[in-house]
Amino acid sequence: MWGGMTHTITLIPGDGIGPEVSAAVVRILTASGAEIEWERHDAGVVALERHGTTLPHALLDSIERNTVGLKGPLTTPIGSGFTSVNVGLRKALGLYANLRPVYNLPGVASRFEHVDLVLVRENTEDLYAGLEHEVVPGVVESLKIITEVASTRVSKFAFAYARAHGRRRVTSVHKANIMKLSDGLFLDCARNVSRDYLDIEYDERIVDAACMHLVMTPEKFDVLLMPNLYGDILSDLCAGLVGGLGVVGSGNMGDNAAVFEAVHGTAPDIAGKNLANPMALLMSAIMMLRHIGESERAGAVRQAMVAVLAAGKVRTRDLGGTSTTTAFADAICHHIEYKGAAPSTPA
Ligand code: NAI
């Protein structure tokens, strides 16, 4: 394999199937020749049992120091007083943009072809600010917070991403016809930023119409930019266009750190049985490799994964096969090693 620098990356293996899919991904990245020193940390229920908190300081310090993390799924403890660990991590590290590329993969059944779009979701505010209260019995209020600062920075992220990745259009998704002030402000910010990116087309879609068009002609979309709630819903809808949550990666991006994560949960029903599909975490790891400047290795891992899927012999149960997590990882490792030293074209 071709040479490179050593990267130190924080690894949160996670709960349930997390340790199994993390082990598979670490093995595949090692086979790619990527020189990574992993700093392993607990979060979620495991961290609560061991350290008395779901988000230990040592974990946050590690990501701040390394600026990059890879995260398996986490169980948020049930009961009052526990906010989502994922939300906590994003807030603590200022990971303001959620990035989810969505595209078809050979051998993964889906209703559509030629889907190749990217969702950029604002990650810190909107109705997810968690500001709810009971006004009087029987009446509750939930505050939708949209700020110029957060809307502008996520818009800049979307346009910069589009330019850096050869994308041609950014589409803002909104409901400003009803929420004239809040979504109106989001649109104003996106429009302002778009003026600095005249090489990228800019347009807007109302969220309900966007949903209809996405399930009719998804191949027409490119980069989608949106506030938190629409982003949460549309990112799962879009995952469904190409085979579901098990086959898409995701990154939470900030100015000083990025955490790449599988978007599925801990799958307690299959945990510990060597049945989980590691693809979602692997897709996130491929995004991570690109983010740290290892585009050639990202391309090699992606090519190997695509080759194994296309051959159709080794597939986990969720994709209609009978293979184990380790068998799928083995097949990808063999493919990378068989391909040998020549750097592949970045995907
Ligand atoms: P889930 O995603 O864990 O499971 C839903 C279904 O998908 C299950 O049948 C499961 O077996 C299957 N599945 C999920 N990932 C798979 C994989 N990689 N390979 C094969 N099959 C897979 O969702 P659920 O059951 O709603 O949540 C379980 C736990 O996960 C909860 O504690 C929840 O809080 C947590 N969770 C964590 C997330 C995160 O850390 N990002 C996201 C979603 C849920």
Tab-separated table of C-alpha atoms and ligand atoms in Angstrom:
chain	number	residue	atom	x	y	z
A	1	MET	CA	0.000	0.000	0.000
A	2	TRP	CA	1.077	3.579	-0.602
A	3	GLY	CA	2.490	5.573	2.317
A	4	GLY	CA	0.868	8.286	4.370
A	5	MET	CA	0.778	10.074	7.679
A	6	THR	CA	-0.498	8.743	10.975
A	7	HIS	CA	-3.832	10.103	12.165
A	8	THR	CA	-5.111	9.932	15.716
A	9	ILE	CA	-8.874	9.521	15.763
A	10	THR	CA	-11.326	9.136	18.628
A	11	LEU	CA	-13.407	5.968	18.367
A	12	ILE	CA	-16.681	5.521	20.237
A	13	PRO	CA	-17.532	1.879	19.533
A	14	GLY	CA	-21.034	2.362	20.966
A	15	ASP	CA	-23.588	-0.044	22.442
A	16	GLY	CA	-25.484	-3.055	21.097
A	17	ILE	CA	-24.112	-3.867	17.650
A	18	GLY	CA	-21.724	-0.884	17.954
A	19	PRO	CA	-18.645	-2.888	19.046
A	20	GLU	CA	-19.195	-5.445	16.243
A	21	VAL	CA	-19.603	-2.942	13.420
A	22	SER	CA	-16.786	-0.770	14.813
A	23	ALA	CA	-14.399	-3.739	14.926
A	24	ALA	CA	-15.284	-4.589	11.321
A	25	VAL	CA	-14.687	-1.018	10.150
A	26	VAL	CA	-11.395	-0.678	12.022
A	27	ARG	CA	-10.209	-3.901	10.369
A	28	ILE	CA	-11.197	-2.651	6.885
A	29	LEU	CA	-9.480	0.698	7.407
A	30	THR	CA	-6.355	-1.105	8.582
A	31	ALA	CA	-6.446	-3.258	5.428
A	32	SER	CA	-6.607	-0.064	3.353
A	33	GLY	CA	-3.231	0.941	4.773
A	34	ALA	CA	-4.604	4.011	6.540
A	35	GLU	CA	-2.337	4.665	9.499
A	36	ILE	CA	-4.750	5.432	12.289
A	37	GLU	CA	-4.176	5.366	16.018
A	38	TRP	CA	-7.543	4.945	17.659
A	39	GLU	CA	-8.334	6.507	21.034
A	40	ARG	CA	-11.254	4.410	22.281
A	41	HIS	CA	-13.827	6.043	24.558
A	42	ASP	CA	-17.141	5.107	26.105
A	43	ALA	CA	-20.315	7.150	25.826
A	44	GLY	CA	-23.990	6.538	26.577
A	45	VAL	CA	-25.137	3.840	29.000
A	46	VAL	CA	-21.743	2.140	29.122
A	47	ALA	CA	-20.112	5.423	30.137
A	48	LEU	CA	-22.847	6.063	32.682
A	49	GLU	CA	-22.130	2.705	34.353
A	50	ARG	CA	-18.364	3.143	34.274
A	51	HIS	CA	-17.877	6.901	34.707
A	52	GLY	CA	-21.173	8.215	36.083
A	53	THR	CA	-21.934	10.351	33.026
A	54	THR	CA	-23.100	9.641	29.484
A	55	LEU	CA	-20.580	12.084	27.982
A	56	PRO	CA	-17.289	11.853	29.911
A	57	HIS	CA	-14.900	14.808	29.762
A	58	ALA	CA	-12.119	12.508	28.589
A	59	LEU	CA	-14.166	11.708	25.474
A	60	LEU	CA	-14.887	15.350	24.654
A	61	ASP	CA	-11.236	16.271	25.310
A	62	SER	CA	-10.109	13.480	23.004
A	63	ILE	CA	-12.300	14.658	20.095
A	64	GLU	CA	-11.312	18.294	20.664
A	65	ARG	CA	-7.645	17.294	20.578
A	66	ASN	CA	-7.900	14.957	17.584
A	67	THR	CA	-10.614	17.021	15.790
A	68	VAL	CA	-12.080	13.829	14.294
A	69	GLY	CA	-14.224	11.069	15.746
A	70	LEU	CA	-15.960	7.928	14.508
A	71	LYS	CA	-19.003	6.846	16.454
A	72	GLY	CA	-21.108	3.708	16.658
A	73	PRO	CA	-24.736	3.817	17.822
A	74	LEU	CA	-25.495	4.673	21.440
A	75	THR	CA	-28.356	3.900	23.758
A	76	THR	CA	-29.748	6.967	25.438
A	77	PRO	CA	-30.707	5.827	28.967
A	78	ILE	CA	-34.461	5.831	29.496
A	79	GLY	CA	-35.761	8.112	32.225
A	80	SER	CA	-35.999	11.763	33.008
A	81	GLY	CA	-32.793	13.770	33.155
A	82	PHE	CA	-31.123	12.019	30.212
A	83	THR	CA	-31.021	14.026	27.038
A	84	SER	CA	-29.886	12.314	23.850
A	85	VAL	CA	-26.169	11.595	23.935
A	86	ASN	CA	-26.000	12.325	20.227
A	87	VAL	CA	-27.552	15.748	20.669
A	88	GLY	CA	-25.256	16.396	23.666
A	89	LEU	CA	-22.183	15.529	21.630
A	90	ARG	CA	-23.200	17.854	18.803
A	91	LYS	CA	-23.850	20.718	21.209
A	92	ALA	CA	-20.678	20.223	23.239
A	93	LEU	CA	-18.460	20.180	20.153
A	94	GLY	CA	-20.294	22.783	18.062
A	95	LEU	CA	-21.079	20.274	15.284
A	96	TYR	CA	-23.535	22.542	13.520
A	97	ALA	CA	-23.984	20.836	10.159
A	98	ASN	CA	-25.178	17.300	9.594
A	99	LEU	CA	-24.026	15.944	6.278
A	100	ARG	CA	-25.595	12.900	4.663
A	101	PRO	CA	-24.664	11.868	1.126
A	102	VAL	CA	-27.259	9.529	-0.376
A	103	TYR	CA	-26.561	7.476	-3.480
A	104	ASN	CA	-27.400	4.122	-5.030
A	105	LEU	CA	-25.055	1.211	-4.498
A	106	PRO	CA	-24.899	-1.835	-6.743
A	107	GLY	CA	-26.439	-4.911	-5.184
A	108	VAL	CA	-28.532	-2.862	-2.754
A	109	ALA	CA	-32.182	-3.096	-3.745
A	110	SER	CA	-34.069	0.187	-4.000
A	111	ARG	CA	-36.970	1.641	-5.932
A	112	PHE	CA	-34.854	4.252	-7.676
A	113	GLU	CA	-31.739	4.507	-9.799
A	114	HIS	CA	-29.308	7.360	-10.323
A	115	VAL	CA	-29.922	8.901	-6.898
A	116	ASP	CA	-26.933	11.028	-5.947
A	117	LEU	CA	-27.817	13.799	-3.538
A	118	VAL	CA	-26.454	15.321	-0.346
A	119	LEU	CA	-28.443	16.584	2.624
A	120	VAL	CA	-27.066	19.391	4.760
A	121	ARG	CA	-29.116	19.809	7.925
A	122	GLU	CA	-28.741	22.547	10.514
A	123	ASN	CA	-27.897	20.671	13.684
A	124	THR	CA	-28.208	23.019	16.651
A	125	GLU	CA	-31.531	24.846	16.824
A	126	ASP	CA	-35.056	24.969	15.322
A	127	LEU	CA	-37.625	22.954	17.301
A	128	TYR	CA	-34.736	20.828	18.620
A	129	ALA	CA	-33.671	23.616	20.965
A	130	GLY	CA	-35.864	21.682	23.449
A	131	LEU	CA	-37.679	24.801	24.678
A	132	GLU	CA	-41.113	23.516	25.574
A	133	HIS	CA	-43.431	24.461	28.390
A	134	GLU	CA	-46.999	24.190	29.508
A	135	VAL	CA	-48.665	27.583	29.224
A	136	VAL	CA	-51.761	26.479	31.114
A	137	PRO	CA	-53.078	22.936	31.617
A	138	GLY	CA	-54.005	21.604	28.186
A	139	VAL	CA	-51.869	24.090	26.276
A	140	VAL	CA	-48.175	23.599	25.573
A	141	GLU	CA	-45.762	25.730	23.646
A	142	SER	CA	-42.678	24.538	21.792
A	143	LEU	CA	-40.325	27.212	20.547
A	144	LYS	CA	-38.827	27.133	17.088
A	145	ILE	CA	-35.548	29.010	17.266
A	146	ILE	CA	-33.935	30.170	14.034
A	147	THR	CA	-30.968	32.537	14.202
A	148	GLU	CA	-29.078	34.454	11.563
A	149	VAL	CA	-25.756	33.133	12.889
A	150	ALA	CA	-26.685	29.441	12.709
A	151	SER	CA	-28.557	29.748	9.398
A	152	THR	CA	-25.683	31.616	7.769
A	153	ARG	CA	-22.968	29.227	8.936
A	154	VAL	CA	-24.847	26.128	7.780
A	155	SER	CA	-25.593	27.823	4.436
A	156	LYS	CA	-21.903	28.633	4.027
A	157	PHE	CA	-21.106	25.011	4.825
A	158	ALA	CA	-23.554	23.762	2.162
A	159	PHE	CA	-22.259	26.065	-0.579
A	160	ALA	CA	-18.603	25.443	0.278
A	161	TYR	CA	-19.295	21.698	0.243
A	162	ALA	CA	-21.053	21.994	-3.123
A	163	ARG	CA	-18.143	23.880	-4.643
A	164	ALA	CA	-15.482	21.587	-3.166
A	165	HIS	CA	-17.295	18.455	-4.390
A	166	GLY	CA	-18.228	19.568	-7.884
A	167	ARG	CA	-21.931	19.866	-7.163
A	168	ARG	CA	-23.984	22.141	-9.360
A	169	ARG	CA	-26.977	23.216	-7.270
A	170	VAL	CA	-28.063	23.966	-3.705
A	171	THR	CA	-31.794	23.781	-2.912
A	172	SER	CA	-33.136	25.266	0.320
A	173	VAL	CA	-36.081	23.360	1.788
A	174	HIS	CA	-38.473	25.450	3.891
A	175	LYS	CA	-42.030	26.320	4.876
A	176	ALA	CA	-41.656	30.086	4.716
A	177	ASN	CA	-45.104	30.477	3.183
A	178	ILE	CA	-46.475	29.640	6.658
A	179	MET	CA	-43.547	30.363	9.024
A	180	LYS	CA	-42.722	33.650	7.405
A	181	LEU	CA	-40.411	34.944	10.109
A	182	SER	CA	-38.469	31.833	11.141
A	183	ASP	CA	-38.130	29.982	7.847
A	184	GLY	CA	-38.097	33.385	6.144
A	185	LEU	CA	-34.921	34.254	8.075
A	186	PHE	CA	-33.365	30.910	7.143
A	187	LEU	CA	-34.085	31.622	3.470
A	188	ASP	CA	-32.734	35.183	3.693
A	189	CYS	CA	-29.460	33.808	5.066
A	190	ALA	CA	-29.216	31.111	2.381
A	191	ARG	CA	-29.925	33.681	-0.357
A	192	ASN	CA	-27.252	36.021	1.020
A	193	VAL	CA	-24.674	33.260	1.059
A	194	SER	CA	-25.680	32.120	-2.437
A	195	ARG	CA	-24.548	35.501	-3.793
A	196	ASP	CA	-20.963	34.545	-2.904
A	197	TYR	CA	-21.283	31.317	-4.914
A	198	LEU	CA	-22.450	32.377	-8.349
A	199	ASP	CA	-20.926	29.218	-9.846
A	200	ILE	CA	-23.500	27.161	-7.898
A	201	GLU	CA	-27.174	27.344	-8.889
A	202	TYR	CA	-29.550	28.160	-6.063
A	203	ASP	CA	-33.260	27.401	-5.745
A	204	GLU	CA	-35.900	26.787	-3.075
A	205	ARG	CA	-38.616	24.198	-2.452
A	206	ILE	CA	-41.426	24.154	0.068
A	207	VAL	CA	-40.916	21.084	2.254
A	208	ASP	CA	-44.151	19.272	1.369
A	209	ALA	CA	-43.571	19.701	-2.352
A	210	ALA	CA	-39.941	18.683	-1.872
A	211	CYS	CA	-41.110	15.405	-0.264
A	212	MET	CA	-43.349	14.634	-3.217
A	213	HIS	CA	-40.643	15.400	-5.771
A	214	LEU	CA	-38.066	13.402	-3.816
A	215	VAL	CA	-40.173	10.249	-4.006
A	216	MET	CA	-40.996	10.816	-7.687
A	217	THR	CA	-37.792	12.148	-9.249
A	218	PRO	CA	-35.003	11.955	-6.661
A	219	GLU	CA	-32.350	11.942	-9.372
A	220	LYS	CA	-33.110	15.617	-10.033
A	221	PHE	CA	-31.866	16.773	-6.620
A	222	ASP	CA	-28.317	17.739	-5.793
A	223	VAL	CA	-27.440	19.460	-2.462
A	224	LEU	CA	-30.390	20.020	-0.102
A	225	LEU	CA	-30.011	22.645	2.632
A	226	MET	CA	-32.505	22.884	5.479
A	227	PRO	CA	-33.288	23.673	9.096
A	228	ASN	CA	-33.094	20.917	11.705
A	229	LEU	CA	-36.612	19.413	11.736
A	230	TYR	CA	-37.057	19.132	7.963
A	231	GLY	CA	-33.514	17.803	7.788
A	232	ASP	CA	-34.204	15.092	10.344
A	233	ILE	CA	-37.260	13.881	8.451
A	234	LEU	CA	-35.904	14.237	4.930
A	235	SER	CA	-32.595	12.582	5.708
A	236	ASP	CA	-34.369	9.352	6.647
A	237	LEU	CA	-36.756	9.693	3.713
A	238	CYS	CA	-33.766	10.033	1.402
A	239	ALA	CA	-32.009	7.053	2.997
A	240	GLY	CA	-35.138	5.106	2.096
A	241	LEU	CA	-34.675	6.051	-1.560
A	242	VAL	CA	-31.467	4.008	-1.753
A	243	GLY	CA	-32.068	1.057	0.577
A	244	GLY	CA	-32.502	2.456	4.077
A	245	LEU	CA	-30.558	3.601	7.100
A	246	GLY	CA	-28.218	0.639	6.955
A	247	VAL	CA	-26.538	1.819	3.761
A	248	VAL	CA	-25.927	5.551	4.255
A	249	GLY	CA	-23.180	7.350	6.143
A	250	SER	CA	-23.319	10.595	8.031
A	251	GLY	CA	-21.048	13.269	9.442
A	252	ASN	CA	-21.613	15.952	12.058
A	253	MET	CA	-19.407	18.820	11.091
A	254	GLY	CA	-18.176	21.853	13.009
A	255	ASP	CA	-15.432	24.414	12.533
A	256	ASN	CA	-13.105	22.651	14.987
A	257	ALA	CA	-14.220	19.024	14.941
A	258	ALA	CA	-16.163	16.425	12.965
A	259	VAL	CA	-17.801	13.226	14.188
A	260	PHE	CA	-18.815	10.609	11.645
A	261	GLU	CA	-21.525	8.206	12.717
A	262	ALA	CA	-23.807	5.402	11.651
A	263	VAL	CA	-27.358	6.688	11.696
A	264	HIS	CA	-29.025	3.415	12.681
A	265	GLY	CA	-29.533	2.450	16.303
A	266	THR	CA	-28.000	-0.194	18.541
A	267	ALA	CA	-30.205	-3.002	17.133
A	268	PRO	CA	-30.562	-4.865	20.453
A	269	ASP	CA	-32.428	-7.682	18.668
A	270	ILE	CA	-29.281	-8.794	16.819
A	271	ALA	CA	-26.532	-7.461	19.109
A	272	GLY	CA	-23.715	-9.882	19.874
A	273	LYS	CA	-24.819	-12.316	17.138
A	274	ASN	CA	-22.387	-11.267	14.404
A	275	LEU	CA	-25.345	-10.448	12.140
A	276	ALA	CA	-25.129	-6.651	11.887
A	277	ASN	CA	-24.338	-4.924	8.640
A	278	PRO	CA	-21.278	-2.676	9.145
A	279	MET	CA	-21.958	-0.724	5.925
A	280	ALA	CA	-23.468	2.393	7.470
A	281	LEU	CA	-20.490	2.893	9.763
A	282	LEU	CA	-18.174	2.015	6.887
A	283	MET	CA	-19.810	4.647	4.648
A	284	SER	CA	-19.305	7.154	7.473
A	285	ALA	CA	-15.685	6.038	7.778
A	286	ILE	CA	-15.210	6.588	4.041
A	287	MET	CA	-16.484	10.159	4.501
A	288	MET	CA	-14.069	10.475	7.424
A	289	LEU	CA	-11.109	9.292	5.343
A	290	ARG	CA	-11.869	11.977	2.763
A	291	HIS	CA	-12.223	14.567	5.495
A	292	ILE	CA	-8.720	13.799	6.817
A	293	GLY	CA	-7.215	13.974	3.331
A	294	GLU	CA	-7.066	10.227	2.664
A	295	SER	CA	-9.155	10.379	-0.511
A	296	GLU	CA	-7.244	7.610	-2.258
A	297	ARG	CA	-7.821	5.172	0.563
A	298	ALA	CA	-11.445	6.309	0.799
A	299	GLY	CA	-11.791	5.472	-2.887
A	300	ALA	CA	-10.105	2.090	-2.437
A	301	VAL	CA	-12.373	1.114	0.465
A	302	ARG	CA	-15.453	2.267	-1.405
A	303	GLN	CA	-14.443	0.363	-4.531
A	304	ALA	CA	-13.878	-2.794	-2.515
A	305	MET	CA	-17.244	-2.447	-0.776
A	306	VAL	CA	-19.006	-1.835	-4.098
A	307	ALA	CA	-17.239	-4.844	-5.671
A	308	VAL	CA	-18.320	-7.131	-2.830
A	309	LEU	CA	-21.911	-5.862	-3.032
A	310	ALA	CA	-22.010	-6.136	-6.812
A	311	ALA	CA	-20.699	-9.724	-6.724
A	312	GLY	CA	-23.704	-10.490	-4.531
A	313	LYS	CA	-22.161	-13.528	-2.805
A	314	VAL	CA	-21.404	-12.005	0.591
A	315	ARG	CA	-24.264	-10.040	2.086
A	316	THR	CA	-25.597	-9.597	5.573
A	317	ARG	CA	-29.120	-10.664	6.442
A	318	ASP	CA	-30.674	-7.196	6.202
A	319	LEU	CA	-29.616	-7.103	2.520
A	320	GLY	CA	-31.148	-10.502	1.798
A	321	GLY	CA	-28.006	-12.577	2.374
A	322	THR	CA	-26.832	-15.001	5.038
A	323	SER	CA	-23.323	-13.697	5.742
A	324	THR	CA	-22.022	-12.587	9.099
A	325	THR	CA	-20.570	-9.197	9.994
A	326	THR	CA	-17.075	-10.659	10.015
A	327	ALA	CA	-17.532	-12.458	6.679
A	328	PHE	CA	-18.602	-9.204	5.022
A	329	ALA	CA	-15.620	-7.368	6.510
A	330	ASP	CA	-13.298	-10.226	5.469
A	331	ALA	CA	-14.543	-10.039	1.879
A	332	ILE	CA	-13.870	-6.288	1.707
A	333	CYS	CA	-10.417	-6.697	3.286
A	334	HIS	CA	-9.534	-9.450	0.811
A	335	HIS	CA	-10.637	-7.277	-2.070
A	336	ILE	CA	-8.521	-4.338	-0.890
A	337	GLU	CA	-5.485	-6.581	-0.345
A	338	TYR	CA	-5.983	-8.343	-3.689
A	339	LYS	CA	-6.140	-4.981	-5.478
A	340	GLY	CA	-2.720	-4.231	-3.993
A	341	ALA	CA	-0.678	-1.114	-4.029
A	342	ALA	CA	-2.055	1.032	-6.839
A	343	PRO	CA	-3.986	4.012	-5.544
A	344	SER	CA	-7.528	3.948	-6.881
A	345	THR	CA	-9.420	6.890	-8.294
A	346	PRO	CA	-11.068	8.853	-5.501
A	347	ALA	CA	-14.771	8.079	-5.537
B	1	NAI	P1	-32.391	0.362	15.436
B	1	NAI	O1	-31.824	1.110	14.271
B	1	NAI	O2	-31.433	-0.035	16.490
B	1	NAI	O3	-33.118	-0.968	14.913
B	1	NAI	C1	-34.209	-0.958	13.996
B	1	NAI	C2	-34.181	-2.272	13.178
B	1	NAI	O4	-33.104	-2.193	12.223
B	1	NAI	C3	-33.896	-3.511	14.014
B	1	NAI	O5	-34.646	-4.588	13.503
B	1	NAI	C4	-32.420	-3.762	13.818
B	1	NAI	O6	-32.063	-5.131	13.919
B	1	NAI	C5	-32.183	-3.263	12.399
B	1	NAI	N1	-30.812	-2.725	12.219
B	1	NAI	C6	-30.330	-1.536	12.658
B	1	NAI	N2	-29.049	-1.404	12.334
B	1	NAI	C7	-28.713	-2.520	11.658
B	1	NAI	C8	-27.493	-2.968	11.050
B	1	NAI	N3	-26.381	-2.233	11.061
B	1	NAI	N4	-27.500	-4.173	10.455
B	1	NAI	C9	-28.585	-4.928	10.405
B	1	NAI	N5	-29.777	-4.553	10.955
B	1	NAI	C10	-29.832	-3.368	11.575
B	1	NAI	O7	-33.558	1.271	16.033
B	1	NAI	P2	-34.365	1.143	17.401
B	1	NAI	O8	-34.713	-0.294	17.652
B	1	NAI	O9	-35.456	2.126	17.296
B	1	NAI	O10	-33.398	1.656	18.544
B	1	NAI	C11	-32.621	0.805	19.386
B	1	NAI	C12	-31.723	1.659	20.274
B	1	NAI	O11	-30.819	2.427	19.463
B	1	NAI	C13	-32.429	2.667	21.181
B	1	NAI	O12	-31.818	2.623	22.452
B	1	NAI	C14	-32.152	4.024	20.538
B	1	NAI	O13	-32.088	5.051	21.506
B	1	NAI	C15	-30.811	3.787	19.905
B	1	NAI	N6	-30.548	4.648	18.739
B	1	NAI	C16	-29.317	5.230	18.636
B	1	NAI	C17	-28.993	5.989	17.533
B	1	NAI	C18	-27.623	6.568	17.441
B	1	NAI	O14	-26.816	6.371	18.319
B	1	NAI	N7	-27.306	7.286	16.379
B	1	NAI	C19	-29.966	6.226	16.447
B	1	NAI	C20	-31.212	5.535	16.630
B	1	NAI	C21	-31.492	4.780	17.747
